[in-house]
PDB file of C-alpha atoms in Angstrom:
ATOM      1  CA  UNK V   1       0.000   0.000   0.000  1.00 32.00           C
ATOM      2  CA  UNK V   2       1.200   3.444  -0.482  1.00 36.00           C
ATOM      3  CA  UNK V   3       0.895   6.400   0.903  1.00 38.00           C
ATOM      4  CA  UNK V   4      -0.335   9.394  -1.387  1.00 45.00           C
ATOM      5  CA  UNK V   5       0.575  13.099  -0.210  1.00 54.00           C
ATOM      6  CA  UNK V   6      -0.227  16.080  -2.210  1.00 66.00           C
ATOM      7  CA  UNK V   7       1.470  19.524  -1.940  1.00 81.00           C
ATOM      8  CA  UNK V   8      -1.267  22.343  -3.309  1.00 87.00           C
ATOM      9  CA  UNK V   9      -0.361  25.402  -3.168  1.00 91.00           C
ATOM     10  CA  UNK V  10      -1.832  28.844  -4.860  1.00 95.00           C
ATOM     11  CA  UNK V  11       0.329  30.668  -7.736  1.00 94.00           C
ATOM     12  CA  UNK V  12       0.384  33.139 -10.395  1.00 96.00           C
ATOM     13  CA  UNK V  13       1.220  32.870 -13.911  1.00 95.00           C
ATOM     14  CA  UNK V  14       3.311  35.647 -15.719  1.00 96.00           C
ATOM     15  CA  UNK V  15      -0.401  36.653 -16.895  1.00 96.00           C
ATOM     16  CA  UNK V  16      -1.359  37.181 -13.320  1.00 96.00           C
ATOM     17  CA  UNK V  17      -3.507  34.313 -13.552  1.00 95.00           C
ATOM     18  CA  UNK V  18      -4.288  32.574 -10.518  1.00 96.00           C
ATOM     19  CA  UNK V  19      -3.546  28.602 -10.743  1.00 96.00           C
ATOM     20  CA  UNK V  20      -3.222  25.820  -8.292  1.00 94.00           C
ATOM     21  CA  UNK V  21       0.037  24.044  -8.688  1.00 92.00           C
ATOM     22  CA  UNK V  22      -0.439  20.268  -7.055  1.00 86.00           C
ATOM     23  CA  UNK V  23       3.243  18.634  -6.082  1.00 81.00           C
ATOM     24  CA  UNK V  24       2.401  14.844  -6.246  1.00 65.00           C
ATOM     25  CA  UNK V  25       5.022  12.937  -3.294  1.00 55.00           C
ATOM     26  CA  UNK V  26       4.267   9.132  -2.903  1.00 47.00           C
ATOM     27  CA  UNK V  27       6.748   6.289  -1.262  1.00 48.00           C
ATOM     28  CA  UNK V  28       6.945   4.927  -4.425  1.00 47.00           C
ATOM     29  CA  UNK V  29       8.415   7.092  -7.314  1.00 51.00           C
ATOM     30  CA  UNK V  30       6.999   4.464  -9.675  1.00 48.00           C
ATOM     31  CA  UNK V  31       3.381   4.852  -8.831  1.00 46.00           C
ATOM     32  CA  UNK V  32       3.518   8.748  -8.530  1.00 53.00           C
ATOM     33  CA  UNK V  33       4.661   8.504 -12.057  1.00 56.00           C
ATOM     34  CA  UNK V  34       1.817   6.222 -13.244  1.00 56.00           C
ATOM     35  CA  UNK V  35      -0.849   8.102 -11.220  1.00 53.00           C
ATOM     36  CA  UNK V  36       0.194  11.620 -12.686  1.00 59.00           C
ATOM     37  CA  UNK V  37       0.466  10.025 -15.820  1.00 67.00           C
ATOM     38  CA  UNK V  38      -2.759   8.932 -15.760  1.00 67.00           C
ATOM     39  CA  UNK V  39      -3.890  12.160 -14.486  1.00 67.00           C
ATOM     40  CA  UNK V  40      -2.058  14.284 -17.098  1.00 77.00           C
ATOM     41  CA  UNK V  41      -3.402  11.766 -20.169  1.00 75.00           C
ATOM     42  CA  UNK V  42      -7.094  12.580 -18.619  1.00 73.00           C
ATOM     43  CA  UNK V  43      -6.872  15.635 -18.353  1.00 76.00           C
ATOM     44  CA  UNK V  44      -5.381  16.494 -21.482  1.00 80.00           C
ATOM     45  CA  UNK V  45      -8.172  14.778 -23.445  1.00 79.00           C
ATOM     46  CA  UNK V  46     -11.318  16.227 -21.897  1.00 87.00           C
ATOM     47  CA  UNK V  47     -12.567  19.715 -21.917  1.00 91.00           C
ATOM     48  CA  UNK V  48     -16.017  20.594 -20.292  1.00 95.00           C
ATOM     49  CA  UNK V  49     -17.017  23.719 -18.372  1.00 97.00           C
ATOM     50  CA  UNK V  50     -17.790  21.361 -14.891  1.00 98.00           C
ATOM     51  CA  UNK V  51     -14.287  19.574 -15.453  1.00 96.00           C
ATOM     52  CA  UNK V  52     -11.708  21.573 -13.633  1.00 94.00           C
ATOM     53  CA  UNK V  53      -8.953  21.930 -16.709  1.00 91.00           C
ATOM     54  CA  UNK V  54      -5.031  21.408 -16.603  1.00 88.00           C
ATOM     55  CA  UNK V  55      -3.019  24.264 -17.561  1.00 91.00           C
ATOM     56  CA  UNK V  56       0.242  22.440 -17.493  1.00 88.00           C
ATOM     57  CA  UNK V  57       2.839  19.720 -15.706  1.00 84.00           C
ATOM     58  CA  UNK V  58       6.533  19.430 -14.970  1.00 82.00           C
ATOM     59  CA  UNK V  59       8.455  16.502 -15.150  1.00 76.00           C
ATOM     60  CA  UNK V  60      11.947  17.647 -14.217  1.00 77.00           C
ATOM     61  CA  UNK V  61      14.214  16.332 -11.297  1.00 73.00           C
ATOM     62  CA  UNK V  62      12.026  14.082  -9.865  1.00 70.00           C
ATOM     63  CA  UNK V  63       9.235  16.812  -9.491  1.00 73.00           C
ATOM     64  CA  UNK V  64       5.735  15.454 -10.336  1.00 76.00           C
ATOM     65  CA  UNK V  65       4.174  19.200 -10.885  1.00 82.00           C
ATOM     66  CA  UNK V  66       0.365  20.039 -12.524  1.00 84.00           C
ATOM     67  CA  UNK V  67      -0.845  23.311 -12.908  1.00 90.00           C
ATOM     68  CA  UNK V  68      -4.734  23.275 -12.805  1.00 92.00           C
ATOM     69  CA  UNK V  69      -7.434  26.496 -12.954  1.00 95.00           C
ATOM     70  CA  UNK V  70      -7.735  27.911  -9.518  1.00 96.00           C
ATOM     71  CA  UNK V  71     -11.017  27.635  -8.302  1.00 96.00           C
ATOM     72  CA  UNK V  72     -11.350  30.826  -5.785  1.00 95.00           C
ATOM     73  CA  UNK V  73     -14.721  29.346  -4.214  1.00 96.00           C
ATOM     74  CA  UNK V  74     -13.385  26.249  -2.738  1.00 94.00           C
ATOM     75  CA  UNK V  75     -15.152  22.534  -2.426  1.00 96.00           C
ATOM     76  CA  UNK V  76     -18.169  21.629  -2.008  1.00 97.00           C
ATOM     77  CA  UNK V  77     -17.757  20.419   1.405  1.00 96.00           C
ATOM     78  CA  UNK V  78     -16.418  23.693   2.398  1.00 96.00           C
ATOM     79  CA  UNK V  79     -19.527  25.430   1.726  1.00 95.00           C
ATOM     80  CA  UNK V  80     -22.203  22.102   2.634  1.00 94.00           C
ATOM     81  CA  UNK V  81     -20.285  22.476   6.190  1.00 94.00           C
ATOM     82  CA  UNK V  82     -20.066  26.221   6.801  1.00 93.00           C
ATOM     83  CA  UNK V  83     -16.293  26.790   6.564  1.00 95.00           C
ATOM     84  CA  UNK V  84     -17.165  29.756   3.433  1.00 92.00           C
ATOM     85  CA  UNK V  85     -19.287  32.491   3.201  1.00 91.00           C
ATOM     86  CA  UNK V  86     -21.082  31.162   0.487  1.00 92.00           C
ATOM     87  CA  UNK V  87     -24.731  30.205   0.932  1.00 91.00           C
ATOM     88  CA  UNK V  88     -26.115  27.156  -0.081  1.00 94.00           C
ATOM     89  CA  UNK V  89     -29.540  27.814  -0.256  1.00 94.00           C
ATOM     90  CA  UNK V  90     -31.702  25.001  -1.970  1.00 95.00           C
ATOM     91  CA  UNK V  91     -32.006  27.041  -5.300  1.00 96.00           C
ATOM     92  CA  UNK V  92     -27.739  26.984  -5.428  1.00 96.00           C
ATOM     93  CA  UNK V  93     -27.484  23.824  -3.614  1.00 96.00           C
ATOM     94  CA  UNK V  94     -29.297  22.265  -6.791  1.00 97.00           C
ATOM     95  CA  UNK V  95     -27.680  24.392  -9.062  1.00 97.00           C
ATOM     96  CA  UNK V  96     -24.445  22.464  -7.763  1.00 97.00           C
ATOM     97  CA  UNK V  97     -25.781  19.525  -8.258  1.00 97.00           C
ATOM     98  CA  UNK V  98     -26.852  19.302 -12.018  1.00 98.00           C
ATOM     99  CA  UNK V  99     -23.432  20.814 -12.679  1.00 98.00           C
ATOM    100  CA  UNK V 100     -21.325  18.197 -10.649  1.00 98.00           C
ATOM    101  CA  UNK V 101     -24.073  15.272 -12.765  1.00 97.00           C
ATOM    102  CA  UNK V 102     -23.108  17.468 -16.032  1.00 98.00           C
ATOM    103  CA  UNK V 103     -19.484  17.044 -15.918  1.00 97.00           C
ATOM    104  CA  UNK V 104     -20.306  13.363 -14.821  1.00 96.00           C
ATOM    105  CA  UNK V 105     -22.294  12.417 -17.149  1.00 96.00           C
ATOM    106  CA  UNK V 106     -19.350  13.961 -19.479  1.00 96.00           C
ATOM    107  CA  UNK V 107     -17.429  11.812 -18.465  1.00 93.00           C
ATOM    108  CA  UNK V 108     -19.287   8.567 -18.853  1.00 92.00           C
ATOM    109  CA  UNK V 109     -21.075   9.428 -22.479  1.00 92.00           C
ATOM    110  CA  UNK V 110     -19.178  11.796 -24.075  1.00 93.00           C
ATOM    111  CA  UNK V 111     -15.787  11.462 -23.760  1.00 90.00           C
ATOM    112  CA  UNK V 112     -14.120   9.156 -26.209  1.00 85.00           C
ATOM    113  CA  UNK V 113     -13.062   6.647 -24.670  1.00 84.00           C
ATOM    114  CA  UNK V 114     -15.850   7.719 -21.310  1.00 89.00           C
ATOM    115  CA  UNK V 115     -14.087   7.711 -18.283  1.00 88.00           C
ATOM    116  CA  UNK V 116     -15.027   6.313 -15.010  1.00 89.00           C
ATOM    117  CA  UNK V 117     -13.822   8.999 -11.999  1.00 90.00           C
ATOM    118  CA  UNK V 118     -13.741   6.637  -9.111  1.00 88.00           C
ATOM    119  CA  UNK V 119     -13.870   9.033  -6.147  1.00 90.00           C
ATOM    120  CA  UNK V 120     -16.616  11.528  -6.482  1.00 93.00           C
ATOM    121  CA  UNK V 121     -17.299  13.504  -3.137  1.00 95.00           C
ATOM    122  CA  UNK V 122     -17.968  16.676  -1.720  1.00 95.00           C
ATOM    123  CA  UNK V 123     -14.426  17.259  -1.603  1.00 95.00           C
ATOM    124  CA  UNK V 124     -13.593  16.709  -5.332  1.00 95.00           C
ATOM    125  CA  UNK V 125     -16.257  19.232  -6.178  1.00 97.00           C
ATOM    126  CA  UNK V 126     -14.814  22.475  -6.876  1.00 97.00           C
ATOM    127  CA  UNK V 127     -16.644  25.725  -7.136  1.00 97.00           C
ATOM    128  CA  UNK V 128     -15.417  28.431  -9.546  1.00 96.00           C
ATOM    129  CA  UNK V 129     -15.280  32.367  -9.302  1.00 95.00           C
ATOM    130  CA  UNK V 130     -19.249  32.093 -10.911  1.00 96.00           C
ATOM    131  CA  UNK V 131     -19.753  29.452  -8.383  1.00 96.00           C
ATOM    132  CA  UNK V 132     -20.510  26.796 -11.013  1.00 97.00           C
ATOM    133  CA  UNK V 133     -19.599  23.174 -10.045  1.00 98.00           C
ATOM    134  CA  UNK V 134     -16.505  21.800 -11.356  1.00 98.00           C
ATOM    135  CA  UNK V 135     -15.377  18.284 -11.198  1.00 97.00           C
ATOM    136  CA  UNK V 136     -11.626  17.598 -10.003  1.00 93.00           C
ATOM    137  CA  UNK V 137      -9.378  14.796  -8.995  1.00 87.00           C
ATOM    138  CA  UNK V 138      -8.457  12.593 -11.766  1.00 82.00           C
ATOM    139  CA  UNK V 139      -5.856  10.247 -10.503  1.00 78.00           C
ATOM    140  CA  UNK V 140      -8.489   7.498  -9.740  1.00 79.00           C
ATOM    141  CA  UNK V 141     -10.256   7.748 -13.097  1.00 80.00           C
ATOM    142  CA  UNK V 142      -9.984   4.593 -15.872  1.00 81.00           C
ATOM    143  CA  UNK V 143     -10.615   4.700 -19.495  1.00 80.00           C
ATOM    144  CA  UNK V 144     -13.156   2.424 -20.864  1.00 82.00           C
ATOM    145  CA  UNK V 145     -11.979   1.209 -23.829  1.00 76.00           C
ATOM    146  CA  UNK V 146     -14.364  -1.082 -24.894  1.00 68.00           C
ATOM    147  CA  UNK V 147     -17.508   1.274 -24.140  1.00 49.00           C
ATOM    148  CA  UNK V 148     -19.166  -1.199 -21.928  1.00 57.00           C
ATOM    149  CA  UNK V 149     -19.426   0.405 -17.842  1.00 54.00           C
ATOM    150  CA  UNK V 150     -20.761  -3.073 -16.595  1.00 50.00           C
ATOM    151  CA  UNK V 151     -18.036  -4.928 -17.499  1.00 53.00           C
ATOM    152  CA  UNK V 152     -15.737  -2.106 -15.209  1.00 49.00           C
ATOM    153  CA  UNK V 153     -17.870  -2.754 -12.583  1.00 53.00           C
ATOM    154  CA  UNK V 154     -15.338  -3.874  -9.424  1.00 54.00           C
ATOM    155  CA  UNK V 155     -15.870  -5.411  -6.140  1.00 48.00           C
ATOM    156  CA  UNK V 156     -12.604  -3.459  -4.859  1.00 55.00           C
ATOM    157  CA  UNK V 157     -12.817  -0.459  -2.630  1.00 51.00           C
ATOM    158  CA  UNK V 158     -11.823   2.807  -4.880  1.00 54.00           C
ATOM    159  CA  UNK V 159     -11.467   6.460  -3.818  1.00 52.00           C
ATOM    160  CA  UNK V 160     -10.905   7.964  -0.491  1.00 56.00           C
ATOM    161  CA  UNK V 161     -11.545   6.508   3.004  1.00 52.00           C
ATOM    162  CA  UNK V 162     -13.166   8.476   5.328  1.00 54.00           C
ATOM    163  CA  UNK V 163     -13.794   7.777   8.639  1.00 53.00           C
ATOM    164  CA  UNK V 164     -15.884  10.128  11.253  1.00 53.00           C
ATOM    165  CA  UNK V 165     -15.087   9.250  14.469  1.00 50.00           C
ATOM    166  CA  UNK V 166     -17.907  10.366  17.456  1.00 49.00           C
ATOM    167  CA  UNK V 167     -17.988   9.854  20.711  1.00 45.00           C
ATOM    168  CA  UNK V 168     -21.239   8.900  22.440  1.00 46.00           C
TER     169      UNK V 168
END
């Protein structure tokens, strides 16, 4: 098993542009290589306004570096649990959601090959300076090549684990 940590930080282009540059670090050089990869070949192949694009990557000294649209509104979950200003009334709270199903759906019917993302969650849903729902996180996703979902259809845990502890 390894152990994935991400570096994010905020930066500017030479434009002025505000991006988010993501620093992939895993134990295994190997796998950080095949999951930015992946990420990078993704990326690079779809384009829909609720898919959160890639600008750009670096491959240089060991550095596993992609440069993605910053998204000044945060996540989803920010905003579902209060830590924004941004109010989620039902009217935008629905809003969210047909845009988070549109770049989905994307995903699964238009893209050539579709793509299945693998860990959808609050988290993963990014909200953009018009506070539109954009889809983000691709280094779970799979092609499928043959066009048939069912047959990707896997009894093994994807995505991320996460556990809410209480006490009584």
């Amino acid at each position: 098993m390894f152990l994935f940590r991400h570096q994010v930080y905020k930066g500017f282009l030479s434009s002025g542009e505000a991006v988010v540059i993501k620093g992939a670090n895993t134990d295994s050089l190997q796998v950080s290589t095949e999951f930015t990869t992946n990420e990078i070949e993704l990326l690079s192949r779809i384009h829909h306004r609720n898919l959160v694009g890639l600008i750009g990557f670096c491959f240089e000294k060991g550095e596993h570096i992609l440069v993605y649209e910053y998204m000044p509104n945060g996540t989803l979950r920010e905003c579902l649990t209060g830590q924004t200003a941004v109010s989620m009334d039902w009217d935008r709270r629905m809003t969210l959601a047909l845009g988070s199903a549109r770049g989905i759906a994307y995903l699964h019917n238009e893209a050539n090959p579709p793509i299945l993302h693998r860990d959808i969650k609050s988290s993963n849903i990014l909200l953009d300076d018009k506070l539109m729902a954009r889809v983000a996180d691709f280094e779970l996703s799979k092609f499928v090549l043959d066009g048939d979902m069912l047959e990707h259809v896997s009894m093994r845990v994807k995505g991320t684990l996460v556990c809410n502890v209480s006490s009584p």
